[in-house]
CSV table of C-alpha atoms in Angstrom, one decimal:
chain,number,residue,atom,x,y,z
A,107,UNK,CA,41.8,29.9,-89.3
A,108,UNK,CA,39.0,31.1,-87.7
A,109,UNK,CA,35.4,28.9,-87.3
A,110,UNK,CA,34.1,31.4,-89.8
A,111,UNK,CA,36.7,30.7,-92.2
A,112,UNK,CA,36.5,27.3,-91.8
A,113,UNK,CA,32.9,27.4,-93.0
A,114,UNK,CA,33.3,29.8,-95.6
A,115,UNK,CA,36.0,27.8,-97.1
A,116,UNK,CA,33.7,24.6,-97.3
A,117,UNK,CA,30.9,26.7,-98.6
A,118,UNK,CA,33.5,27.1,-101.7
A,119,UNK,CA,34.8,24.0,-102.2
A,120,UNK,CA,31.5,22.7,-102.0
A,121,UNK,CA,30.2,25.0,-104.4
A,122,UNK,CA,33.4,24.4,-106.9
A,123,UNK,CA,32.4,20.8,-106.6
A,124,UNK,CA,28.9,20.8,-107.5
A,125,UNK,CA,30.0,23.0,-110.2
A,126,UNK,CA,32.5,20.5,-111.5
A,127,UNK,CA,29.5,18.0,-111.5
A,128,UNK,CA,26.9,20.5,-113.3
A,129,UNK,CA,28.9,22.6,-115.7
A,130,UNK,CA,29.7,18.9,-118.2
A,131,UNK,CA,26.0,18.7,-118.1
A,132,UNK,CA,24.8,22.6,-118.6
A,133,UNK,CA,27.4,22.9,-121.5
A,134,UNK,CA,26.2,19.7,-122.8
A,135,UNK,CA,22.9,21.3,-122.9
A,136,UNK,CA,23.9,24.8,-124.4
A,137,UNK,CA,25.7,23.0,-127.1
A,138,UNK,CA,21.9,22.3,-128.8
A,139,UNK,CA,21.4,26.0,-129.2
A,140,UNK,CA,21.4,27.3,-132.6
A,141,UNK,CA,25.0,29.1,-133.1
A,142,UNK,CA,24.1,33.2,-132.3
A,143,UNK,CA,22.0,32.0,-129.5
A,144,UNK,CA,25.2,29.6,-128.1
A,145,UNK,CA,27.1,32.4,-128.4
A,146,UNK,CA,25.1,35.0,-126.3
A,147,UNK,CA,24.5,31.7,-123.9
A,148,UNK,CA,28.2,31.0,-122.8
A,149,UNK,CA,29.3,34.7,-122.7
A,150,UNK,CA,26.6,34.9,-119.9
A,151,UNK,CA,27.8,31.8,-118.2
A,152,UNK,CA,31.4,33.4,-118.5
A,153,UNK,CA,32.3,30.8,-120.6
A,154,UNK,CA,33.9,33.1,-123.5
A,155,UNK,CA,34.2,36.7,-124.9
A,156,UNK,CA,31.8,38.3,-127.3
A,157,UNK,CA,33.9,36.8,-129.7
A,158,UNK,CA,33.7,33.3,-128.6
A,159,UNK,CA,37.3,33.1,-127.1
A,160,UNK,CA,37.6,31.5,-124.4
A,161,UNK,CA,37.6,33.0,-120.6
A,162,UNK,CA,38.1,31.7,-117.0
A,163,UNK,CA,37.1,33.3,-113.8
A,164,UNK,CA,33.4,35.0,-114.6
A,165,UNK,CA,30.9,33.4,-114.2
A,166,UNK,CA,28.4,32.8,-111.2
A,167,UNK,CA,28.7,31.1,-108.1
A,168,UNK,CA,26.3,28.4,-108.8
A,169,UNK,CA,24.4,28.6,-105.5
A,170,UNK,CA,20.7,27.9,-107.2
A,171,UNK,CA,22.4,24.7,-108.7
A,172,UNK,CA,23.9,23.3,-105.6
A,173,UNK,CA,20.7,24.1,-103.3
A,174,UNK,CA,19.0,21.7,-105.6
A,175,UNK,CA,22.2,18.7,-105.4
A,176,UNK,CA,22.6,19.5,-101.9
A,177,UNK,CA,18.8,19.5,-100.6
A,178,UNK,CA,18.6,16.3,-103.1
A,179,UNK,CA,21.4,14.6,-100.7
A,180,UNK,CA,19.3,15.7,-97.4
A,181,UNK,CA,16.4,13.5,-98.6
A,182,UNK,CA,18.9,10.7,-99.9
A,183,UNK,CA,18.7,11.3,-103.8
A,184,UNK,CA,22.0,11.0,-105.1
A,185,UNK,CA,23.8,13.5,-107.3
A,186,UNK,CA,23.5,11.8,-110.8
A,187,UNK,CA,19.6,11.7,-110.0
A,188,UNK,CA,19.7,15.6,-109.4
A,189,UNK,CA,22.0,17.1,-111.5
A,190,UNK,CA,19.4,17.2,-114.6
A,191,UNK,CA,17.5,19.6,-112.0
A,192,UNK,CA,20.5,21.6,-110.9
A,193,UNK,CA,20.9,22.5,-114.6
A,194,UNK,CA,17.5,23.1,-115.4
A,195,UNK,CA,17.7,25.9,-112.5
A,196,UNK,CA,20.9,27.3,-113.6
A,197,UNK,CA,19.2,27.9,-116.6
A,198,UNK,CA,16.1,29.5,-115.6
A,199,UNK,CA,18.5,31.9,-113.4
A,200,UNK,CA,20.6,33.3,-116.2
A,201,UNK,CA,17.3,33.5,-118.0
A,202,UNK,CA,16.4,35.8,-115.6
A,203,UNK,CA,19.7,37.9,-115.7
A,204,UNK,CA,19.6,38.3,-118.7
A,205,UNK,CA,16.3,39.8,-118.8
A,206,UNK,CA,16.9,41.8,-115.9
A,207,UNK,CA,19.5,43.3,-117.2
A,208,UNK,CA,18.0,44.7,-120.0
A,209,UNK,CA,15.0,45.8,-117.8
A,210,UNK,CA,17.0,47.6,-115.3
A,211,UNK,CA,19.6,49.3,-118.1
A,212,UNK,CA,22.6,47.5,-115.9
A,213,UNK,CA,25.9,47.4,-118.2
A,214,UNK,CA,27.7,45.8,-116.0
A,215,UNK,CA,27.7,42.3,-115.3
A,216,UNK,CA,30.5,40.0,-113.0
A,217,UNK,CA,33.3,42.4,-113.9
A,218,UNK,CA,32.4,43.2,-117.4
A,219,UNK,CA,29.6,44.3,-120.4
A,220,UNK,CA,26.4,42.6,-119.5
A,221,UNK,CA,24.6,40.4,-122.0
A,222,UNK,CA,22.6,42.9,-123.9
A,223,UNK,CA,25.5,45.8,-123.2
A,224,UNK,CA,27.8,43.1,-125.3
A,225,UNK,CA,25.4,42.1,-127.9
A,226,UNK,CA,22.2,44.5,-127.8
A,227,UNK,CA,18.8,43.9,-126.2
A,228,UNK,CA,17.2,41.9,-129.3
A,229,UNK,CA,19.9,38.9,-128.9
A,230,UNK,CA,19.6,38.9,-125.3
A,231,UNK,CA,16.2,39.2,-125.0
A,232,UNK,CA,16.3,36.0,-127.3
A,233,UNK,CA,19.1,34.1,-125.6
A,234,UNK,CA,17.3,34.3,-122.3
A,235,UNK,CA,13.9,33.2,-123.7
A,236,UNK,CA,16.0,30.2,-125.2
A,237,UNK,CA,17.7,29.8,-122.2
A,238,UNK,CA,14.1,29.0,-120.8
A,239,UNK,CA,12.8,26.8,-123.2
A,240,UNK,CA,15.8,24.4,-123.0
A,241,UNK,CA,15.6,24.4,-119.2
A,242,UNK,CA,11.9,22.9,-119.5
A,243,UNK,CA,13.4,20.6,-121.9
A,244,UNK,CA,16.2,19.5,-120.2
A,245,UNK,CA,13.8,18.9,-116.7
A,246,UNK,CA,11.4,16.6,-118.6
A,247,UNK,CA,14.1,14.7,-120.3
A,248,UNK,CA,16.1,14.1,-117.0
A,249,UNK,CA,13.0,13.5,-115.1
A,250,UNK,CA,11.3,10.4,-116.0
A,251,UNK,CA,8.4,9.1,-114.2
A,252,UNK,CA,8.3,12.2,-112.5
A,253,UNK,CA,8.8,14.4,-115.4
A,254,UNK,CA,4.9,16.1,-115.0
A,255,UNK,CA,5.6,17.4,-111.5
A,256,UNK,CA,9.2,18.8,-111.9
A,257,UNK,CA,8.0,20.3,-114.4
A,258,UNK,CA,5.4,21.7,-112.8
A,259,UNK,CA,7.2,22.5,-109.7
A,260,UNK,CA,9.3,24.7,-112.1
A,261,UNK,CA,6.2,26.4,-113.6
A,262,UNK,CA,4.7,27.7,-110.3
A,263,UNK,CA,8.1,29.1,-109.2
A,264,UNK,CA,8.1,30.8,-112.7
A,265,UNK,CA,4.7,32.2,-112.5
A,266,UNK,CA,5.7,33.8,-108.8
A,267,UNK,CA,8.8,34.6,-110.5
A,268,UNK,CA,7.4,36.9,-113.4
A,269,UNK,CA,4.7,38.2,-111.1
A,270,UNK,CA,7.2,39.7,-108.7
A,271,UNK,CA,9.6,41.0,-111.1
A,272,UNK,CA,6.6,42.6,-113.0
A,273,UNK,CA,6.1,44.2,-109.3
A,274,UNK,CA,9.6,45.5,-108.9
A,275,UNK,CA,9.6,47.0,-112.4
A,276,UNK,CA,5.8,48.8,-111.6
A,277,UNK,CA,7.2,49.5,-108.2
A,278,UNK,CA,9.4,52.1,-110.1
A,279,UNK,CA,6.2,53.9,-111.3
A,280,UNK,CA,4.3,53.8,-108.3
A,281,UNK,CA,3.7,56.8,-106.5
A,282,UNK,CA,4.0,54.7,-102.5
A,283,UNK,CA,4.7,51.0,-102.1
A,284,UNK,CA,4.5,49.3,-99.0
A,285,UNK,CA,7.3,47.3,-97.0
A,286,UNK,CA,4.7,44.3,-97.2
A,287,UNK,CA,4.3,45.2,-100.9
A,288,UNK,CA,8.1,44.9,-101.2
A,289,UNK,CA,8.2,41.4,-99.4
A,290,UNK,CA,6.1,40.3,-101.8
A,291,UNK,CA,7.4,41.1,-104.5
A,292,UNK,CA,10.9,39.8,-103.2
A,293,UNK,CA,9.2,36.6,-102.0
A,294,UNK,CA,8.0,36.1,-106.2
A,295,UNK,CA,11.4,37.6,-107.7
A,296,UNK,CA,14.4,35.7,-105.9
A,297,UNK,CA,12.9,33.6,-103.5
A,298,UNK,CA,10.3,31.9,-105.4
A,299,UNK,CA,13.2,30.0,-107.7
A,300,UNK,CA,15.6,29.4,-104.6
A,301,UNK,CA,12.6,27.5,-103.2
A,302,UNK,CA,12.0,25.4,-106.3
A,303,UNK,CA,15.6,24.8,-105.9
A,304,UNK,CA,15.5,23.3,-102.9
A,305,UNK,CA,12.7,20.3,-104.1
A,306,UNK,CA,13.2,20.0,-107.3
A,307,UNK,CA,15.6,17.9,-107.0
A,308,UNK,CA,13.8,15.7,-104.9
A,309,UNK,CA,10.9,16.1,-107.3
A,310,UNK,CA,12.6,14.6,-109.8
A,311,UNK,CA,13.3,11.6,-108.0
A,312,UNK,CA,9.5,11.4,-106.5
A,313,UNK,CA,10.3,12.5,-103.3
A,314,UNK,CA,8.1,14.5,-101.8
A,315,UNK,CA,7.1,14.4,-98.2
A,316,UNK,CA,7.3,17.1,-95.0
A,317,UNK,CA,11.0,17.1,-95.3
A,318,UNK,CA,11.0,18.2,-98.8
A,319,UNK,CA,7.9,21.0,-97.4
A,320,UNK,CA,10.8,22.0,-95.0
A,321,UNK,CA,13.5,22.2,-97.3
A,322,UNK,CA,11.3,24.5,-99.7
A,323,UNK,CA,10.6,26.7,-96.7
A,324,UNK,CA,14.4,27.0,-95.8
A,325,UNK,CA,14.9,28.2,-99.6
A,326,UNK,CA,11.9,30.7,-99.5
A,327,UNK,CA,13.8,32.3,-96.5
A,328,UNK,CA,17.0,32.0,-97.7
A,329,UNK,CA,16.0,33.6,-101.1
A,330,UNK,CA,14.3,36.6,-99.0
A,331,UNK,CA,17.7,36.9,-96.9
A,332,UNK,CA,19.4,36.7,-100.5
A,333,UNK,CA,17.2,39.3,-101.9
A,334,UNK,CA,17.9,41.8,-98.4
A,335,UNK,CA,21.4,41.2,-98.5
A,336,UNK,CA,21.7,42.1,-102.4
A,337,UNK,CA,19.9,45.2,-102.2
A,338,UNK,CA,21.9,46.2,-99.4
A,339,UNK,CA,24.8,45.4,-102.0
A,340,UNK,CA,22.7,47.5,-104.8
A,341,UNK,CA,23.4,50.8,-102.3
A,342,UNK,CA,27.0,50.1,-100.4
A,343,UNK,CA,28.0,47.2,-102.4
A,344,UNK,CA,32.2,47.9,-103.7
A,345,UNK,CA,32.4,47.7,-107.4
A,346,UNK,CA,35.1,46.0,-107.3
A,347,UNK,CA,33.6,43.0,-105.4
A,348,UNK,CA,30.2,43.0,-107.0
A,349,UNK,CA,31.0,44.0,-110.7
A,350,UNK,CA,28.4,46.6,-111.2
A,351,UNK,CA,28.3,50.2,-110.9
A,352,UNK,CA,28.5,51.6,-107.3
A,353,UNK,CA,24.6,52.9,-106.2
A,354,UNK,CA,23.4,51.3,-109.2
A,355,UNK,CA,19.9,50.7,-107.6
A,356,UNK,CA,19.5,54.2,-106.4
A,357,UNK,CA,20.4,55.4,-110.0
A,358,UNK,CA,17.5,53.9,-111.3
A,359,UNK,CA,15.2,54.9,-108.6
A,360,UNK,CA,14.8,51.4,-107.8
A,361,UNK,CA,12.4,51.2,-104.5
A,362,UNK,CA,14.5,48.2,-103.2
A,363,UNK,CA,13.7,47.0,-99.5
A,364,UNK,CA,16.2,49.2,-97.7
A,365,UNK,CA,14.7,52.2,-99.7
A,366,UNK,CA,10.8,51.4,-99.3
A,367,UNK,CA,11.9,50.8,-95.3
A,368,UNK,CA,13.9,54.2,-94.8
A,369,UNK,CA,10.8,56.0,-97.1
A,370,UNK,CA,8.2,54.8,-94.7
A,371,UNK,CA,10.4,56.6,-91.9
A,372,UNK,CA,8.2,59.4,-89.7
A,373,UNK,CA,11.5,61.8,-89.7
A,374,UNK,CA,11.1,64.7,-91.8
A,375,UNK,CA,13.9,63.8,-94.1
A,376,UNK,CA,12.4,60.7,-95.7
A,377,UNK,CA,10.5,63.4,-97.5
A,378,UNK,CA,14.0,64.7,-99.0
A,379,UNK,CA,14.7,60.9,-100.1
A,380,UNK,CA,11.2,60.9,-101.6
A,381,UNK,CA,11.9,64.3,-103.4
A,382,UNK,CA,15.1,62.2,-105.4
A,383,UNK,CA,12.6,59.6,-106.1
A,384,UNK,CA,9.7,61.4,-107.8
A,385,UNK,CA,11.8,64.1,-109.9
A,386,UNK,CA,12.0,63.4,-113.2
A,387,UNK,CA,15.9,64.7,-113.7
A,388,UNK,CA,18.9,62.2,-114.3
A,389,UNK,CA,20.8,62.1,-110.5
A,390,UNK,CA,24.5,62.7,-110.7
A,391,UNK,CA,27.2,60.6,-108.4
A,392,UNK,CA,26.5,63.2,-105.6
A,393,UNK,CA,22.7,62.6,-105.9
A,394,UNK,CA,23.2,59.2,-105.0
A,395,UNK,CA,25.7,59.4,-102.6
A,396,UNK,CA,23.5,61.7,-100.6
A,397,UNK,CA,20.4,59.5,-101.3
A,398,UNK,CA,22.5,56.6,-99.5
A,399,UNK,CA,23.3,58.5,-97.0
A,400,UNK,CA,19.7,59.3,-96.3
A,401,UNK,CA,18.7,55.6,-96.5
A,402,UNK,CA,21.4,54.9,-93.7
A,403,UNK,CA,20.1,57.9,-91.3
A,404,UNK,CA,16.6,56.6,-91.7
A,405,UNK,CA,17.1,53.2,-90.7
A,406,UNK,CA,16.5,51.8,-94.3
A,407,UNK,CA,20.1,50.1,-93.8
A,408,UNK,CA,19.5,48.8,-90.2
A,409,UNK,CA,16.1,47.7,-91.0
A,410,UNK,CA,17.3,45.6,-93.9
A,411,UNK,CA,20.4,44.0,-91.9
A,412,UNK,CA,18.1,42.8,-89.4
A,413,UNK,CA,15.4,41.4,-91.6
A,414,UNK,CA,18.1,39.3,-93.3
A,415,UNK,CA,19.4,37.7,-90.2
A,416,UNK,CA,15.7,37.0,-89.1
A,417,UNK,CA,15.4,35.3,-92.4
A,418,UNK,CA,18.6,33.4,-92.4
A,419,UNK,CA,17.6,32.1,-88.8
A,420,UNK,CA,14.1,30.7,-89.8
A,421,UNK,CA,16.1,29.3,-93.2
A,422,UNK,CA,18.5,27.4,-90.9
A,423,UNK,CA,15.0,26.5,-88.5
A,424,UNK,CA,13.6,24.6,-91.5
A,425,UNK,CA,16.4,22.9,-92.9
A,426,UNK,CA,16.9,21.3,-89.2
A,427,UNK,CA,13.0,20.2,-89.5
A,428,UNK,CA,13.6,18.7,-92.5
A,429,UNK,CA,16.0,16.3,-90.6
A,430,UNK,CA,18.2,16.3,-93.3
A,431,UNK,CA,21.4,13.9,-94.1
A,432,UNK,CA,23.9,15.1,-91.9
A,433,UNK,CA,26.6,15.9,-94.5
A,434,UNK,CA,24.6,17.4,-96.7
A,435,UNK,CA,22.8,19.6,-94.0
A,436,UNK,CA,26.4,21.3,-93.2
A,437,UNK,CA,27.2,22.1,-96.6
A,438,UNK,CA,23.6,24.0,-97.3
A,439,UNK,CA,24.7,25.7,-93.7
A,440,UNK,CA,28.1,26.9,-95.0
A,441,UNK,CA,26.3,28.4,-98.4
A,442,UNK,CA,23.8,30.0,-96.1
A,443,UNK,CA,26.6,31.9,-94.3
A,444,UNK,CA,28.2,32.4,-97.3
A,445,UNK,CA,24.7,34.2,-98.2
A,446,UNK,CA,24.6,36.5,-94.5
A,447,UNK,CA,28.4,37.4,-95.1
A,448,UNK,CA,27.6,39.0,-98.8
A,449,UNK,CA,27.6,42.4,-97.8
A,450,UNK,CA,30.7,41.9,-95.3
């Protein structure tokens, strides 16, 4: 086994541990939803079928929720202190999807129907507003003393959160967007809640101090290496692997950070990539092969690749400043290669 596989397999079996510990508690939770709601709720944590039948094997990873155990454990807060936060993140995250989803017109979510492809837009548009209530209320029930800052800590990642989603959806209008634009936006849209992650659970303990500062820096980075990585994923990603449709991004016309980097390209044929982008004709399977093809040749691709790996370097720079508990420091390292390796 290779160094590489060595860490990749402790990223997992720290992951399916931190899982064992949060999916009791986020099931617990769900189980307060009104029936329909329930229902839409657990087929999006992979929990059962439209139908309510039990299923195994698709749901998420649970990084968000184990960035908040595992940054806990750097400071010294314990699991049992943190695991009220870990859910209360998982639950903003599907939130998210959810809405996503119906915003970008995906149908396919880890492997099969997403939420509203499975039980329309109205139910899902619901289910992921409940899915954010309960997360507020399960933070200031599992927070105590400190109940006012988590939940304010969650608030201002929300608020960057919706800003830079509203971005990515305007994006889609807009005639040019800039790369530092598209930063932005990423910085509000993933990386805003992977940051929150990273101190809330801390928060919740009433920890906060320059370590915590650091350990919110390293999720900020790694949320913008996330955010590279998946958009490279949104273009070249294998269907098989990522259980959405292949150029799924580039169907939309989605100016992702690859595309807003190979559009900003001198070379005459960034204006052929911007010709795909402003017609107003559905693109076939050849359309979008070409149009990835044209992203790669105008460094869009390479661009992207490299910005992640600057980002994953400055995540791994903070978390050392944070001088973090050691074993907890080398799990949050395995889950950040885990991150860099996505697209491999």
């Amino acid at each position: 086994m290779t160094v590489t596989d060595q860490v990749d397999s402790r990223a997992w079996t720290t992951l399916d541990d931190i899982n064992a510990l949060v999916e009791p508690e986020l099931r617990a939770a769900v189980d307060r939803l009104p029936a329909a709601m329930r229902l839409v709720a657990g087929y999006q944590f992979g929990w059962w079928d439209a139908d309510g039948v039990p299923s195994q094997g698709v749901g998420g990873k649970g990084l968000r929720p184990a960035l908040t155990v595992l940054s806990a454990a750097c400071v010294g807060v314990p699991p049992q202190v943190s695991v009220g936060a870990a859910v209360a993140v998982e639950l903003v995250h599907n939130f998210t999807l959810l809405h996503d989803d119906i915003m970008d017109g995906d149908e396919l979510r880890r492997h099969r129907p997403s939420g509203w492809a499975a039980f329309g837009p109205p139910a899902a548009l619901l289910a992921g507003d409940v899915l954010l209530v309960l997360a507020t209320d399960v933070l200031a029930e599992r927070s105590g003393p400190n109940a006012v800052t988590a939940v304010r800590t969650l608030n201002a990642a929300l608020f960057a959160l919706v800003d830079g989603q509203s971005a990515d959806v305007a994006f889609e209008r807009a005639p040019d967007v800039s790369l530092d634009a598209c930063l932005a936006m990423a910085a509000g849209k993933t990386a805003a809640l992977m940051e929150c992650a990273c101190v809330l659970g801390a928060h919740v303990a009433g920890v906060r101090t320059d370590r915590t500062d650091h350990l919110g820096r390293f999720g900020h980075h790694l949320g913008l290496a996330f955010q590279l990585t998946d958009d490279l994923i949104g273009i070249w990603g294998d269907p098989t692997a990522t259980g959405k449709s292949v150029g799924a991004d580039l169907r939309v016309r989605k100016k992702s950070l690859p595309v807003v980097a190979a559009l900003r390209s001198p070379h005459p044929a960034a204006r052929r990539l911007r010709d795909f982008y402003v017609a107003d004709t559905p693109l076939t399977d050849a359309d979008t092969a070409t149009m990835a093809t044209l992203v790669d040749e105008l460094g869009g691709r390479s661009w992207a690749e490299k910005a992640a790996s600057h980002h994953l370097t400055e995540a791994l720079a903070h978390l050392d400043a944070a001088n973090p508990e050691a074993d907890a420091a080398a799990d949050l390292t395995a889950l950040a290669g885990l991150v860099d390796r996505r697209t491999r």
